[in-house]
N, CA, C and O of each residue as an XYZ file, in Angstrom:
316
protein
N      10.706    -14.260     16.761
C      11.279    -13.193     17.578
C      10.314    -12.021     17.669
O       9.373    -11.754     16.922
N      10.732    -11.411     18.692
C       9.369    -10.124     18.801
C       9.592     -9.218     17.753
O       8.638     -8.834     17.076
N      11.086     -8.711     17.470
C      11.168     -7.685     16.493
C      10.699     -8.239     14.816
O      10.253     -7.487     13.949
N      10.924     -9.645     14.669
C       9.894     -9.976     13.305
C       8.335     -9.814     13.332
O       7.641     -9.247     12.487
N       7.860    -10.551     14.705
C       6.778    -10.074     14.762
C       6.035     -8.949     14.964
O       4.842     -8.837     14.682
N       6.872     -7.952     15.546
C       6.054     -6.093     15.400
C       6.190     -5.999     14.197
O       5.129     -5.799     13.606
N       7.459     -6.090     13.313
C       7.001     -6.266     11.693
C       5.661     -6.528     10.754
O       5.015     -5.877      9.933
N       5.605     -7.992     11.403
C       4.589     -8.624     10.656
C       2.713     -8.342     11.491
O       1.676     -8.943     11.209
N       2.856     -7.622     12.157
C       2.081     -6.726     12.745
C       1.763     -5.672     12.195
O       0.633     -5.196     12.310
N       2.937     -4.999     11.337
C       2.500     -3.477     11.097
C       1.707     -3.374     10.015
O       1.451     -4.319      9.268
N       1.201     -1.993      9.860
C       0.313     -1.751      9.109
C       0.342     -0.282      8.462
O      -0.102      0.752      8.961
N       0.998     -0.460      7.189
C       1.205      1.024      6.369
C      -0.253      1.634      5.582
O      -1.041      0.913      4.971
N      -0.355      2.731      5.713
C      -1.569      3.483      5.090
C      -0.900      4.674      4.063
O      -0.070      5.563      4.258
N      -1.399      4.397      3.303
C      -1.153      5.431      1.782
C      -1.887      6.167      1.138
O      -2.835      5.552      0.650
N      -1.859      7.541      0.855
C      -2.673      8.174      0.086
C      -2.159      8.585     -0.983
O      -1.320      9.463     -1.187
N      -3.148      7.355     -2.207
C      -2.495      7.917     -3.518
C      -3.211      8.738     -4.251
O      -4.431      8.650     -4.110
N      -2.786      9.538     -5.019
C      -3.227     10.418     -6.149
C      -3.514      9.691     -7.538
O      -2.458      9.270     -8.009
N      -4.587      9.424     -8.313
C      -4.293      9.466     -9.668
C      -5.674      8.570     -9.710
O      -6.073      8.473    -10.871
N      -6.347      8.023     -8.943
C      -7.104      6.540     -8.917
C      -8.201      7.373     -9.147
O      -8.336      8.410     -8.497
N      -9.371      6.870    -10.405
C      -9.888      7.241    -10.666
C     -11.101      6.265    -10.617
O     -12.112      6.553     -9.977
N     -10.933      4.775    -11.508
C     -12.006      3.698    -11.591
C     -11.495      2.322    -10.623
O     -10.492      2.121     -9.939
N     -12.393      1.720    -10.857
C     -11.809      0.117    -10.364
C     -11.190     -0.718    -10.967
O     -11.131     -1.890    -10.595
N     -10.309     -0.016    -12.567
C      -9.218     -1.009    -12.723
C      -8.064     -0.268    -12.145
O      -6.928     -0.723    -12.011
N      -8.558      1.167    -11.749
C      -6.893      1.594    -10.955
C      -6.477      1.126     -9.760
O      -5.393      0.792     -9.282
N      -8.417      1.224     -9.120
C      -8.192      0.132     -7.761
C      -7.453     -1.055     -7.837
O      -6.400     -1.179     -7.212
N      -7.813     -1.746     -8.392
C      -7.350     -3.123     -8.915
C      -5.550     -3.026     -9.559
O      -4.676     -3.819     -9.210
N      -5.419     -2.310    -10.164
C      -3.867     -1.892    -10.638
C      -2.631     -2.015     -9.074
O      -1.529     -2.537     -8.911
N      -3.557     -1.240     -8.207
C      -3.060     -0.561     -7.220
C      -2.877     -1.728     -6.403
O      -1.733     -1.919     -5.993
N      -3.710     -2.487     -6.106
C      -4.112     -3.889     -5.364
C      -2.976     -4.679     -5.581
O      -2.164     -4.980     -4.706
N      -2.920     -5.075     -6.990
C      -1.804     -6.177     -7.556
C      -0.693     -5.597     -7.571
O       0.199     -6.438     -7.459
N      -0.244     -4.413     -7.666
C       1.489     -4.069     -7.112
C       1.605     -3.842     -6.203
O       2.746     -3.436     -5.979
N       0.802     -3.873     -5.143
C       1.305     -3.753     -4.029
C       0.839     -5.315     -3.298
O       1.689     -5.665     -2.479
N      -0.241     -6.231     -3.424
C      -0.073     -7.468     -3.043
C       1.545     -8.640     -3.689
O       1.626     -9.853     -3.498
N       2.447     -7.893     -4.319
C       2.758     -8.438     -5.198
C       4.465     -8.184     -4.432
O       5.479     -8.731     -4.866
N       4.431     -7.360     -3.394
C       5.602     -7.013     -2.815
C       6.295     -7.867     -2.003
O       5.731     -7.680     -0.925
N       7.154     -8.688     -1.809
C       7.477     -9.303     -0.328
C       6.915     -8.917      1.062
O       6.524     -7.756      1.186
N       6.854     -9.494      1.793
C       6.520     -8.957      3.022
C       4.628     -8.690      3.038
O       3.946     -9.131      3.964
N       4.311     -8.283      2.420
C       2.949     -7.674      2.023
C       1.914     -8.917      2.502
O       2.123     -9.981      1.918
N       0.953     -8.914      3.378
C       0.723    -10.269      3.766
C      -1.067     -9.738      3.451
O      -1.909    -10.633      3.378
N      -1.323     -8.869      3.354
C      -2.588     -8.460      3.097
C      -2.664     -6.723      2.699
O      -2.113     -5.787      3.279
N      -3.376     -6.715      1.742
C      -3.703     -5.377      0.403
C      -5.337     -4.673      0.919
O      -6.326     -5.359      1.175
N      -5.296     -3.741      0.953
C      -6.399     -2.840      0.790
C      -6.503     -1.885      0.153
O      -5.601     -1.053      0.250
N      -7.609     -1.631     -0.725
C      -7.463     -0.224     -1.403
C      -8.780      0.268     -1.711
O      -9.542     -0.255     -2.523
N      -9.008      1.267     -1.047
C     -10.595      1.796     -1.441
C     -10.239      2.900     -2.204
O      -9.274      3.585     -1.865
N     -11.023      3.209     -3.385
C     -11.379      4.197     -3.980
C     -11.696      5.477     -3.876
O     -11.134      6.441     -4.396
N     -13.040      5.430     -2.867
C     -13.440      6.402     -2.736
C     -12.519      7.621     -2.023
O     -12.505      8.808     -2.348
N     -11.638      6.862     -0.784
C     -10.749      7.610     -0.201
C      -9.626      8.030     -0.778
O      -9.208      9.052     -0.233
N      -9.006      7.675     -1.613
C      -7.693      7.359     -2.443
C      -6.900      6.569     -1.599
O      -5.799      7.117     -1.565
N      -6.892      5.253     -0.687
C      -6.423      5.514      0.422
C      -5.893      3.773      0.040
O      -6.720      3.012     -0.463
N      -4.633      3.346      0.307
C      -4.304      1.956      0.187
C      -3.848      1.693      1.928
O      -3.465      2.656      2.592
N      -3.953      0.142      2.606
C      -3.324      0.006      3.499
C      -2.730     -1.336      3.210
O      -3.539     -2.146      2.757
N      -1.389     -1.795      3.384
C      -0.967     -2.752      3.612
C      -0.492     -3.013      4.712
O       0.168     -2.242      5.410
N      -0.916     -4.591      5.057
C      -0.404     -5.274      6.352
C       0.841     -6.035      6.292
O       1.013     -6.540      5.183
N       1.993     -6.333      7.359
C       3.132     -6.763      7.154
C       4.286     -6.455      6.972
O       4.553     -5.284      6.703
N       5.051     -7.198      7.047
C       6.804     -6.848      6.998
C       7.299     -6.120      5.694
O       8.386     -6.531      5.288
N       6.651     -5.021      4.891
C       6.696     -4.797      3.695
C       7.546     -3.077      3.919
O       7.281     -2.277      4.816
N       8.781     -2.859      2.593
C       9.364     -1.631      3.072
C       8.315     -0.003      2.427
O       7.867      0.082      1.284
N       8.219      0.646      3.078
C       7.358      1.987      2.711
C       7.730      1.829      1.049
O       6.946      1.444      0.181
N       9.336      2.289      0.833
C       9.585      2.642     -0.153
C       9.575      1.666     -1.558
O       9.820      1.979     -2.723
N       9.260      0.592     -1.068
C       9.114     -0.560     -2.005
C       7.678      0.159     -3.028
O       7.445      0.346     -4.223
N       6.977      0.385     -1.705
C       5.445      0.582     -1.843
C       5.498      1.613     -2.922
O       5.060      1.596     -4.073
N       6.326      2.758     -2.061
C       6.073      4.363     -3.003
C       6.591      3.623     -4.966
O       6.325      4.075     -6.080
N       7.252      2.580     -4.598
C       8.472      2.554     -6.344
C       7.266      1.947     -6.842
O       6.597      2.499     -7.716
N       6.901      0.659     -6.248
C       5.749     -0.242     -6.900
C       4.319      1.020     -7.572
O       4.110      1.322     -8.747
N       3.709      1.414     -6.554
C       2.749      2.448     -6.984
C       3.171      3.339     -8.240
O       2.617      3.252     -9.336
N       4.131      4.131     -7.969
C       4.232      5.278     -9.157
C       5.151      4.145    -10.173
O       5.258      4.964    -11.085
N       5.674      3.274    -10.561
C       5.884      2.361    -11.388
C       4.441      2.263    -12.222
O       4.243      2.720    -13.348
N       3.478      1.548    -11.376
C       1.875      1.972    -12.334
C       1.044      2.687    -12.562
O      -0.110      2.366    -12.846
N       1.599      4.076    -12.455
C       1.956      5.399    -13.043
C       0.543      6.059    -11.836
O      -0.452      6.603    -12.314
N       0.672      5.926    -10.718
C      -0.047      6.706     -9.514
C       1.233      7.554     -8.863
O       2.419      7.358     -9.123
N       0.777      8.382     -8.101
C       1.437      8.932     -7.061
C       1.217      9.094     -5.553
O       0.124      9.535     -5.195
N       2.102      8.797     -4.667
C       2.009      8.650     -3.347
C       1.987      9.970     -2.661
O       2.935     10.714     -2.411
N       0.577     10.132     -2.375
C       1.010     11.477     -1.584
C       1.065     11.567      0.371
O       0.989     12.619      1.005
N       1.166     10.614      0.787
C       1.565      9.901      1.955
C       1.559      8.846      2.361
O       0.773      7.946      2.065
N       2.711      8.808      3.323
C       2.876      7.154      4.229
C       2.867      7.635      5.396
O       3.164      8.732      5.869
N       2.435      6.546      5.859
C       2.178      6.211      7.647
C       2.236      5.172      7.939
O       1.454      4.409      7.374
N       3.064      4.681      8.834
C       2.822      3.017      9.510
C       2.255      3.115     11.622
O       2.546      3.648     12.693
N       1.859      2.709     11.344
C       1.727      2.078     13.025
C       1.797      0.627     13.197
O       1.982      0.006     12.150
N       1.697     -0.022     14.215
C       1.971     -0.866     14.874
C       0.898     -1.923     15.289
O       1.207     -2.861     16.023
């Protein structure tokens, strides 16, 4: 259906607070590849900046992240 597929289309961008090395990168990576929906993980460092692709809910994202003790200091999705 189209409305699953603009879903599985979208694409959330996050700016977290707290990431310091590349096991936070990596921390950050695996709770959020680890979500339903989540069909592909990005997370660069340098930016503080995570994006996930897919049918995945914002707020899943924000619980998963500060669960491994980061903080979300924005969401954005587009299409």
């Amino acid at each position: 259906t189209t409305g699953e597929d603009d879903r599985l289309a979208m694409k959330t961008h996050l700016k977290i607070e707290g990431m310091s090395c590349q096991h936070c990168q990596q921390a950050v990576e695996r709770c959020l590849a680890q979500l339903p929906g989540a069909s592909q993980v990005q997370v660069e460092l340098a930016s503080h900046s995570a994006w996930v692709s897919g049918a995945c809910d914002p707020e899943a994202m924000r619980e998963a992240i500060e669960e491994a003790g980061f903080t979300v200091l924005s969401i954005s999705s587009e299409e």
